Backbone as JSON, one array per atom type, in Angstrom:
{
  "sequence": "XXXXXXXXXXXXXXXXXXXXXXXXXXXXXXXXXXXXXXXXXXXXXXXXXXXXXXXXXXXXXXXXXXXXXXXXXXXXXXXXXXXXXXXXXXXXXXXXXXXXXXXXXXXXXXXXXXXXXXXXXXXXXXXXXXXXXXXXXXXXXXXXXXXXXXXXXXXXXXXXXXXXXXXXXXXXXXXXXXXXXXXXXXXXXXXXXXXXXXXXXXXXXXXXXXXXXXXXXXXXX",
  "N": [[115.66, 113.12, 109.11], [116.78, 112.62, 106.18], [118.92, 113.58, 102.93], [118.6, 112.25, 100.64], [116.24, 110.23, 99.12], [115.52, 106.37, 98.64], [113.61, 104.76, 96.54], [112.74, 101.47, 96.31], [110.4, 99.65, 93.87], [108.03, 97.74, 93.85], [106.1, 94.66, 93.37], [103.72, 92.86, 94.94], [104.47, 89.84, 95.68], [102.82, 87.55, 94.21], [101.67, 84.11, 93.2], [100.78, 83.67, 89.63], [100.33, 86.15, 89.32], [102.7, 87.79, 89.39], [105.11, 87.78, 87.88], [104.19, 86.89, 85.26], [105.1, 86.67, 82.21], [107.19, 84.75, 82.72], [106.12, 82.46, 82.57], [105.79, 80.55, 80.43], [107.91, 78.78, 80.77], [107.84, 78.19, 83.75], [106.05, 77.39, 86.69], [103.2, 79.01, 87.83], [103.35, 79.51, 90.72], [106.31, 79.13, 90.67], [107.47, 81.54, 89.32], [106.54, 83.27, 91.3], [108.23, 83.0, 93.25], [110.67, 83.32, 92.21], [110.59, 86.23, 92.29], [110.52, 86.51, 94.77], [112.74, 85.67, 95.94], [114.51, 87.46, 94.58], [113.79, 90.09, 95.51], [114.2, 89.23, 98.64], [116.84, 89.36, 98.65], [117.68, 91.84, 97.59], [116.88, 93.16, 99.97], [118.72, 92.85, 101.83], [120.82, 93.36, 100.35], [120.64, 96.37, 99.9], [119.81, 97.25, 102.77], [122.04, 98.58, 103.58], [122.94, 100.98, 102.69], [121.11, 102.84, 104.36], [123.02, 103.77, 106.31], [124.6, 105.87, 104.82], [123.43, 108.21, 104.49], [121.05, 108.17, 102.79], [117.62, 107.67, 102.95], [115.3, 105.19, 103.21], [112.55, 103.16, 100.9], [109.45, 100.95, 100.5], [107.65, 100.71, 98.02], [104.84, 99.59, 97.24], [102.77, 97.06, 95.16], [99.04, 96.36, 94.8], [97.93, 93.82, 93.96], [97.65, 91.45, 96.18], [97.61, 90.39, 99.66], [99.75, 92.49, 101.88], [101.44, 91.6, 103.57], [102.9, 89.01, 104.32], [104.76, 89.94, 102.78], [105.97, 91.9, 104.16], [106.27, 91.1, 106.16], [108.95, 90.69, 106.24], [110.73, 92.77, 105.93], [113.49, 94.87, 106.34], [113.71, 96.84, 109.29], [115.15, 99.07, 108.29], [113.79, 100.24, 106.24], [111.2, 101.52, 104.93], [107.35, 101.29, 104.18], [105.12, 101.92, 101.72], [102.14, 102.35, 100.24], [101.46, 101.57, 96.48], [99.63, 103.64, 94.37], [97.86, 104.24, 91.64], [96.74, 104.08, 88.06], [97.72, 102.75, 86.18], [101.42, 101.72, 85.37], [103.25, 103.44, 84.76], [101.56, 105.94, 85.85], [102.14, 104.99, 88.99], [104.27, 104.95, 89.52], [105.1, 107.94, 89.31], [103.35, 108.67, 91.31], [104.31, 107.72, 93.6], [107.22, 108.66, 93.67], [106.72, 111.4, 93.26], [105.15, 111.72, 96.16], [107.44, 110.9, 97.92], [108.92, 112.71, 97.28], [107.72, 115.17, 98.04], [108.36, 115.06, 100.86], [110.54, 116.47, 101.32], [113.14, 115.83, 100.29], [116.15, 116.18, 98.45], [116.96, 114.6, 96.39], [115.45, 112.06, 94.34], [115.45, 108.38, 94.07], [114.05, 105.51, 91.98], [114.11, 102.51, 91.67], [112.96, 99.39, 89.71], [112.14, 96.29, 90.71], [113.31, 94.03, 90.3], [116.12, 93.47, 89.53], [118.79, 91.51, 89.32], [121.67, 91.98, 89.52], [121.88, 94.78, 90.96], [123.22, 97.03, 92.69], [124.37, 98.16, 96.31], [126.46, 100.13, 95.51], [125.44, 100.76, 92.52], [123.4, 102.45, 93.13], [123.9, 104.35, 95.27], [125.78, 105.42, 93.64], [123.86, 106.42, 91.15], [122.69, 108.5, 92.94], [125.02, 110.34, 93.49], [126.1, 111.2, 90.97], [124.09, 112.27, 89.59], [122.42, 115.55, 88.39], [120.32, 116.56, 87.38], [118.42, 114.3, 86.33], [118.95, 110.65, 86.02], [119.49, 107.6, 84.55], [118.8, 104.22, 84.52], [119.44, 101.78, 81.92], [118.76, 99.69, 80.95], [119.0, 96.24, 78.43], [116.91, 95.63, 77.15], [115.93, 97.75, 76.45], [114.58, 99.17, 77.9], [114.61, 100.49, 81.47], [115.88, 100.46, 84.45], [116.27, 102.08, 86.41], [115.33, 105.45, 87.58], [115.62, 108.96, 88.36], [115.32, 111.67, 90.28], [116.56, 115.68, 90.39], [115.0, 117.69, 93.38], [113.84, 119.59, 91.77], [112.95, 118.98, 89.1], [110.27, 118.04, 87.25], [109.31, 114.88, 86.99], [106.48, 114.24, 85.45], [105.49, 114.65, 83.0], [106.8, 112.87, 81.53], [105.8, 110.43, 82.86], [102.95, 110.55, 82.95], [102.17, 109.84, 80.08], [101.66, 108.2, 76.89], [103.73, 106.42, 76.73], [104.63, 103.31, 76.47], [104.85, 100.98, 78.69], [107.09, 99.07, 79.47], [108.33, 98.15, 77.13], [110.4, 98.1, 74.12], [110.95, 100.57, 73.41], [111.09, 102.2, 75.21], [113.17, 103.73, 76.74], [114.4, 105.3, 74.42], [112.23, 106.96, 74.22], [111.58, 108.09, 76.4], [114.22, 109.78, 76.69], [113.69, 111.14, 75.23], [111.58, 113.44, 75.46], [112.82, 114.4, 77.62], [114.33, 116.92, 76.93], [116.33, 119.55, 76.97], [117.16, 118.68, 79.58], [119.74, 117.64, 82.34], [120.68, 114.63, 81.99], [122.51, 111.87, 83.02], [123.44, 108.83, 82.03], [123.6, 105.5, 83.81], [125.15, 102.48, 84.45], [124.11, 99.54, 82.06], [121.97, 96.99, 82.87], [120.41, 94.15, 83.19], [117.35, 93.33, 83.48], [114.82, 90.78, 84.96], [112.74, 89.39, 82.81], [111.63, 87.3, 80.94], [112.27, 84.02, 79.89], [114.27, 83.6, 78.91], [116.15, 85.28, 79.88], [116.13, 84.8, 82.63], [117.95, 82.05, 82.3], [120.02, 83.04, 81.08], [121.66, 84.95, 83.44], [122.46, 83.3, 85.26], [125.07, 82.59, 84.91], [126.12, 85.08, 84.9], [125.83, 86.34, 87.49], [125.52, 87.73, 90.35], [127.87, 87.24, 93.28], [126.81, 87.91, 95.56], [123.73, 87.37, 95.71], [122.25, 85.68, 97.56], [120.16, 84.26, 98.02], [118.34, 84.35, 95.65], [120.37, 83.02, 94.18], [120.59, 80.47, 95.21], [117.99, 79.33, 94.52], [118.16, 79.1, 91.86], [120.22, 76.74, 92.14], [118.81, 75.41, 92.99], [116.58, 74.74, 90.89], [117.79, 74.16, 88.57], [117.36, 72.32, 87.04], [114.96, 73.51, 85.39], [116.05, 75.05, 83.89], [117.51, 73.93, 82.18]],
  "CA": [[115.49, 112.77, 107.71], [118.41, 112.63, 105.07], [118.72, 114.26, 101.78], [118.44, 111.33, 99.57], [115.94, 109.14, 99.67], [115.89, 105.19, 97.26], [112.36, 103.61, 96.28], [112.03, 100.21, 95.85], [109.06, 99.53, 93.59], [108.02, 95.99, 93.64], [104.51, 94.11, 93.16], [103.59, 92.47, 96.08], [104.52, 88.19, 95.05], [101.36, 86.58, 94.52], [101.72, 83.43, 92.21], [100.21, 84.09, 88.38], [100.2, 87.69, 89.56], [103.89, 88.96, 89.18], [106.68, 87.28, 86.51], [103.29, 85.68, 84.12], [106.06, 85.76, 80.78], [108.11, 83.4, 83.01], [105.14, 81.41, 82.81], [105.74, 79.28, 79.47], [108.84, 78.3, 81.54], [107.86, 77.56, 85.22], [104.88, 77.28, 87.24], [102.92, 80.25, 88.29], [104.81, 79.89, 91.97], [107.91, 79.07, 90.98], [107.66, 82.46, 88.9], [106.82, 83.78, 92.53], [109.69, 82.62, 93.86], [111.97, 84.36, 91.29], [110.35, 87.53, 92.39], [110.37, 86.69, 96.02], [113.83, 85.39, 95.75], [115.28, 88.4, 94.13], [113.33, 90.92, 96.63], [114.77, 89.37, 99.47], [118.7, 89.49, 98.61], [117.62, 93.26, 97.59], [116.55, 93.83, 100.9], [119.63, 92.4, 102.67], [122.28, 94.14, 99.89], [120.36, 97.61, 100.4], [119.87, 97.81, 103.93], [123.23, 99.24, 104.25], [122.53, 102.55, 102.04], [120.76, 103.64, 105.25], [124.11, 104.15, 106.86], [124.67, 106.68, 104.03], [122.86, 109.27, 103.96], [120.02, 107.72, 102.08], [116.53, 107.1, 103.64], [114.75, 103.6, 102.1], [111.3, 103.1, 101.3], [109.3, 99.94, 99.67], [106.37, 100.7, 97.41], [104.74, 97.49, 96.84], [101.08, 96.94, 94.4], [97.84, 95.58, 95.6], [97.58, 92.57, 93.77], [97.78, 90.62, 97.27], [97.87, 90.8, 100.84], [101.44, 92.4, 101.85], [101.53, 90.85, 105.25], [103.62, 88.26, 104.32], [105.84, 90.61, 102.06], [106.07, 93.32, 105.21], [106.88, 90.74, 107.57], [110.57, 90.25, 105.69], [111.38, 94.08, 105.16], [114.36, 95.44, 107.03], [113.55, 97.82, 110.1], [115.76, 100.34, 107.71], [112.68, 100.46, 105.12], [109.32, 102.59, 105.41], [107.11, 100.52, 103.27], [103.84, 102.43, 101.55], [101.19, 101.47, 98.95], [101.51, 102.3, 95.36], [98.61, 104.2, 93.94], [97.43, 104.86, 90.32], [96.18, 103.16, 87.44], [99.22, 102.54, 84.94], [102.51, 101.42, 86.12], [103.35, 105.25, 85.03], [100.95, 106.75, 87.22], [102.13, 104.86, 90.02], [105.74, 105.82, 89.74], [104.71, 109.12, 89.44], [102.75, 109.08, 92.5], [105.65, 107.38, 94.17], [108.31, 109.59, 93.81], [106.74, 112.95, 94.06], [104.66, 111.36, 97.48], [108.28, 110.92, 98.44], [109.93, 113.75, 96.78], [107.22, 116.42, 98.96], [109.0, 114.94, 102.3], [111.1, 117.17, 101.52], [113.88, 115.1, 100.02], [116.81, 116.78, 97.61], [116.91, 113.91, 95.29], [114.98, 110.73, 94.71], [115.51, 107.36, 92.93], [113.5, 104.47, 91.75], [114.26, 101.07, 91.0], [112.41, 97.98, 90.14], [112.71, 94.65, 92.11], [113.82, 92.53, 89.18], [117.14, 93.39, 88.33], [119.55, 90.99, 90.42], [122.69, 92.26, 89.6], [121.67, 95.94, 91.0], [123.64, 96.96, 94.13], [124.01, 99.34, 97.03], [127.05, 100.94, 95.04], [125.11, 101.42, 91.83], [121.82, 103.3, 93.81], [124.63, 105.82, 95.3], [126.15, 106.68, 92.39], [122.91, 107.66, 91.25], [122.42, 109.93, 93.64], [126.15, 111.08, 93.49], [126.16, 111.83, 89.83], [122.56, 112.95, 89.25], [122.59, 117.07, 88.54], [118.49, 116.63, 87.44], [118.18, 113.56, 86.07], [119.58, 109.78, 86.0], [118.66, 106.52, 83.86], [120.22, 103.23, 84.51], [118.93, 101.36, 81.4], [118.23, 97.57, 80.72], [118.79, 95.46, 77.55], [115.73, 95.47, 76.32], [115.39, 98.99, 75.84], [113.42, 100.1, 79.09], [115.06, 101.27, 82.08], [115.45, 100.12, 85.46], [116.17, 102.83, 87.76], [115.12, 106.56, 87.17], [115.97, 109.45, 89.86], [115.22, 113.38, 89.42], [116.5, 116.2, 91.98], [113.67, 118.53, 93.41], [113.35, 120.95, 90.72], [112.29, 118.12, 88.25], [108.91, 117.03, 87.36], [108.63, 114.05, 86.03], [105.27, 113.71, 85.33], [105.48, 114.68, 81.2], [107.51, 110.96, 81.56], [104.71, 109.13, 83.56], [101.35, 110.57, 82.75], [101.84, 110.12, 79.06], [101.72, 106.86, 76.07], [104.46, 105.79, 76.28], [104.28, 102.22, 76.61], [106.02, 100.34, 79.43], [107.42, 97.05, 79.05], [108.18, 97.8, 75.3], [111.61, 98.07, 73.63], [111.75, 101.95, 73.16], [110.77, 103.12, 76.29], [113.98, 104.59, 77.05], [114.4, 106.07, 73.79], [110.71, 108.08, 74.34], [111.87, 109.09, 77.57], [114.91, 110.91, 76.39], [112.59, 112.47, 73.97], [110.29, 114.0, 76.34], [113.57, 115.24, 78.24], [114.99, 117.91, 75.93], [116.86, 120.57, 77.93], [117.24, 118.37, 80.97], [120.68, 116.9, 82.19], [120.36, 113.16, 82.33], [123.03, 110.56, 83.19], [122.92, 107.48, 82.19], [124.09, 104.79, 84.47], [125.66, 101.09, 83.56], [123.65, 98.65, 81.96], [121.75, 96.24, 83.97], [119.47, 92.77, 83.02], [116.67, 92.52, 84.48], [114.11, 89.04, 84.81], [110.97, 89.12, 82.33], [111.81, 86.39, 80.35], [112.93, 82.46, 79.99], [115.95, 83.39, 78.03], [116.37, 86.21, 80.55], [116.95, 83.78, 83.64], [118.79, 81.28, 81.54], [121.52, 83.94, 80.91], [122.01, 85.62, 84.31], [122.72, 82.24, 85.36], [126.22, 82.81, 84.05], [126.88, 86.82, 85.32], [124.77, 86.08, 88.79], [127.15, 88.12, 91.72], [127.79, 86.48, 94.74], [125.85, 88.48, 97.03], [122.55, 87.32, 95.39], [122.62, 84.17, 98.0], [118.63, 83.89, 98.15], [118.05, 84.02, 94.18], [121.46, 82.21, 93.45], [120.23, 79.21, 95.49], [116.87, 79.57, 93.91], [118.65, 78.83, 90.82], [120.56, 75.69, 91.91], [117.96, 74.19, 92.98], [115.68, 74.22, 89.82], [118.62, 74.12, 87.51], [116.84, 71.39, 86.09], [113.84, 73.48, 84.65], [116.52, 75.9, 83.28], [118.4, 73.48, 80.8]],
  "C": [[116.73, 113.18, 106.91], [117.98, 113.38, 103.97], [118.26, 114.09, 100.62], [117.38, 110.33, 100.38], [115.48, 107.63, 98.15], [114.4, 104.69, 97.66], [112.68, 102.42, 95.81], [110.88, 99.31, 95.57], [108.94, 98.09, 93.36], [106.03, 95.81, 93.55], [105.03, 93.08, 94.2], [104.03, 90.7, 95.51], [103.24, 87.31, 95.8], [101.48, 85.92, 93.09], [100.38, 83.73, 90.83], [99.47, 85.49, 88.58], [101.37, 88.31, 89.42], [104.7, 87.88, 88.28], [105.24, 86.74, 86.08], [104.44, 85.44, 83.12], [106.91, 85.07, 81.56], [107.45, 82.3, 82.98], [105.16, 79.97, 81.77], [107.12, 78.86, 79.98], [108.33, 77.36, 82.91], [106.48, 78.28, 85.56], [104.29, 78.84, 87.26], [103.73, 80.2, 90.0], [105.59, 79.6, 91.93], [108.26, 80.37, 90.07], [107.55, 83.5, 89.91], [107.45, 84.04, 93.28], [110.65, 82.53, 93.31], [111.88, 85.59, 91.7], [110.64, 87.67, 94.22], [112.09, 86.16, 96.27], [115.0, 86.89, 95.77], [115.34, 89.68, 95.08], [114.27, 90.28, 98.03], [116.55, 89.34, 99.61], [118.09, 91.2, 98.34], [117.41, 93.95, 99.37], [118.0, 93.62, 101.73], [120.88, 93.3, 101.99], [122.0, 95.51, 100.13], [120.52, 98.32, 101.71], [121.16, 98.67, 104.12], [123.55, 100.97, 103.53], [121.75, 103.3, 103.3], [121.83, 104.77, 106.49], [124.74, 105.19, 106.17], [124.44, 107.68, 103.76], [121.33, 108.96, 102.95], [118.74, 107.15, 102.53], [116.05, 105.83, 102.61], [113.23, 103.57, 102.58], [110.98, 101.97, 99.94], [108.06, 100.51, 99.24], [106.08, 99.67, 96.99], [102.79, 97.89, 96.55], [99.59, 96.3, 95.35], [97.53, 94.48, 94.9], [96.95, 91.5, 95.14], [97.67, 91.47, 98.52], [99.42, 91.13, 101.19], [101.86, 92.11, 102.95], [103.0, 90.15, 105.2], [105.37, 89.37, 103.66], [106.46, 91.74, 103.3], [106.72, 92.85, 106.41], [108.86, 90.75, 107.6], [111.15, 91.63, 105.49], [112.12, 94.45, 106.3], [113.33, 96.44, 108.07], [114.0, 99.66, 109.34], [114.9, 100.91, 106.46], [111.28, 101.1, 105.67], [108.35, 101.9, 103.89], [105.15, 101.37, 103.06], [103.34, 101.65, 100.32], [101.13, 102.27, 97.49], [99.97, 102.6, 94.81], [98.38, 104.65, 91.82], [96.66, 103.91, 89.55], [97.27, 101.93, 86.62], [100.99, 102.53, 85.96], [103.12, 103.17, 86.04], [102.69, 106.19, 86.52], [101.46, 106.5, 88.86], [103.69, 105.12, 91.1], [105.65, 107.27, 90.16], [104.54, 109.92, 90.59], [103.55, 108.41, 93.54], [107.02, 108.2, 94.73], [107.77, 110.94, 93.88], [105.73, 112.97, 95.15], [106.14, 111.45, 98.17], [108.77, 112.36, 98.85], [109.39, 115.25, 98.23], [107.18, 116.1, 100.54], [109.47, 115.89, 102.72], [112.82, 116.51, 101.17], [114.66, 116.06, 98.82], [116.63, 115.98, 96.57], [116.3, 112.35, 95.49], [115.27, 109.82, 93.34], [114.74, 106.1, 93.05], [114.17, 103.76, 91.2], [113.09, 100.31, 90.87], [113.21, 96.86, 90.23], [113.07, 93.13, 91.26], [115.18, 92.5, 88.9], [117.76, 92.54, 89.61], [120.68, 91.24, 90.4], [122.9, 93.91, 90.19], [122.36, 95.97, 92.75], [123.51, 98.3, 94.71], [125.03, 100.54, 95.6], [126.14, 101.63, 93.93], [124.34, 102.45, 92.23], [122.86, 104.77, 94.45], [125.28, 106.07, 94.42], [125.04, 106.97, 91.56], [122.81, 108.57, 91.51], [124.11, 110.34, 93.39], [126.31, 111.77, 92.03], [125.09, 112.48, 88.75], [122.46, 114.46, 89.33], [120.97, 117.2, 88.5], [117.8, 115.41, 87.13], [118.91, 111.86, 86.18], [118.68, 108.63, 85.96], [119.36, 105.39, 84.43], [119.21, 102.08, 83.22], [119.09, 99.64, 80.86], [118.65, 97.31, 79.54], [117.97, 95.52, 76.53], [115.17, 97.14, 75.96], [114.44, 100.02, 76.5], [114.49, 100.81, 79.71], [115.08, 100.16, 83.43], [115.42, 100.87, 86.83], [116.33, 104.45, 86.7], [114.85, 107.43, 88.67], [115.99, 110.58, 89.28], [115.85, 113.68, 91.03], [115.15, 116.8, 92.03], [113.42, 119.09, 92.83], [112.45, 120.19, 89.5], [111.23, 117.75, 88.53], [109.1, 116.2, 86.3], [107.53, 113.44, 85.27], [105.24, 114.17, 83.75], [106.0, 113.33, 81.02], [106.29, 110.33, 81.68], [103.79, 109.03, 82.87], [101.49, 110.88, 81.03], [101.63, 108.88, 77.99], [102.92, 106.34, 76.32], [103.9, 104.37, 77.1], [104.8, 101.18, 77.04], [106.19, 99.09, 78.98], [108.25, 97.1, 77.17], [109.84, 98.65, 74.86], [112.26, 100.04, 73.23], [111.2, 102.71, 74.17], [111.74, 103.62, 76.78], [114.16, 105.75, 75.93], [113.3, 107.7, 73.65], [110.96, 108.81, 75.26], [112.72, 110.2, 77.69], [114.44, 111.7, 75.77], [112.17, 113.26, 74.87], [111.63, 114.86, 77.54], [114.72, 116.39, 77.81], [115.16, 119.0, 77.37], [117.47, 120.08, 79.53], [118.77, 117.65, 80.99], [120.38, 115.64, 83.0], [121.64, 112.35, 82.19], [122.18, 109.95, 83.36], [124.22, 106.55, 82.79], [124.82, 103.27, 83.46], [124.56, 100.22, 83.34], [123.29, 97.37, 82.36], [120.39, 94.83, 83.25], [118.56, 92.54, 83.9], [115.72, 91.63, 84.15], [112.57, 89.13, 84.05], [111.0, 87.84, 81.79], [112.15, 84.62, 80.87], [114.16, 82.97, 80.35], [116.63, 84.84, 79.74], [117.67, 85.67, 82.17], [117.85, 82.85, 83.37], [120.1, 81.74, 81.82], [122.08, 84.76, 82.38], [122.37, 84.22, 85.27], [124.62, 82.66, 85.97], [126.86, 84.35, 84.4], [126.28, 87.15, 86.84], [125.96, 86.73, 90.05], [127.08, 87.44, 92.82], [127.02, 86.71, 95.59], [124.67, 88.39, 97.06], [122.52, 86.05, 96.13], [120.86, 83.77, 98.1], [118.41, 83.18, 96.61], [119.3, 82.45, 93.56], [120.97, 80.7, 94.02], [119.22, 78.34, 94.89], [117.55, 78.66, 92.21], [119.3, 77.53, 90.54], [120.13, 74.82, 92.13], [116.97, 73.74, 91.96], [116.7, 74.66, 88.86], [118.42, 73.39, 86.54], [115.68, 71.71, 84.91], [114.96, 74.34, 83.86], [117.36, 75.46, 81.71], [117.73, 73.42, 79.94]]
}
């Protein structure tokens, strides 16, 4: 076992079960297959953080059966079931299920952002002393990583109110005394306008999603 280890929290892709606000856009499965799209270039640009020093593990929801989602996951991934009620709780119970491996430092992502790479996920861990944000656009977050001494659970198990434009701001609140880097700013997919625009800043190495994209370029104009 390594020192570091990277969550990748995802909801299992089950059509009008994961992206719904892409929904006044595109179908309920072709909002599936933004999510299932994006997940599998993550799995292919990650795998190589195992060579690192960095163990990999997929937390994935119960909406669905994850059969299909389990059959596509690298050999370099340990893939468990997320537990709680609240997307909080289930982070929560995510990372300190991890964290009491016995792991020095852990980091979460979610499985939306497409411009998120191996590099960013180790400098996380490389410049993380207790804390580290990498924050979104909209005012959330997309990857959050404590070392062992940190509890995050005053974060998880409390109102704040995911999805919503000052959920980073609440979080620094609630971390007074703690040292927190913050990472580079990252886009990730709730929206129309969301996919529209990443269109246009899309990296090369996204070859699943990016195709995804030229083939319904037509619902995007």
């Amino acid at each position: 076992m390594n020192k570091h280890a990277y969550i990748l929290f995802t909801r299992v892709p089950v059509p009008n079960k994961v992206k719904t606000r892409l929904q006044s856009l595109l179908s309920g499965e072709e909002a599936c297959q933004v999510q299932l799209k994006i997940l599998q270039d993550s799995f292919l640009k990650f795998d190589c953080l195992s060579n690192d020093g960095i163990d990999l593990y997929l937390a994935y929801s119960d909406e669905g059966d994850p059969t299909s989602l389990l059959s596509i996951l690298p050999n370099s991934f340990t893939a468990f079931p997320q537990k709680g009620q609240t997307i909080g709780q289930r982070m929560n119970h995510a990372m300190k299920y991890i964290a009491a491996l016995g792991y020095d430092k852990v980091v979460l992502t979610g499985s939306d952002i497409p411009n998120l790479n191996s590099e960013i996920i180790a400098a996380a861990f490389d410049q993380m002393r207790e804390v580290v944000l990498g924050p979104s656009p909209d005012g959330g977050y997309y990857l959050i990583g404590c070392s062992q001494e940190v509890d995050l659970t005053p974060i998880f198990e409390t109102d704040i109110t995911w999805g919503k434009s000052e959920v980073l701001n609440e979080t620094l609140a609630r971390l007074t005394g703690v040292e927190v880097v913050l990472l580079p700013q990252l886009q990730d997919i709730d929206f129309p306008i969301d996919l529209k625009k990443i269109r246009y800043e899309l990296k090369e190495e996204n070859h699943h999603f990016q195709q995804w994209l030229k083939e319904n370029r037509g619902l995007l104009e």
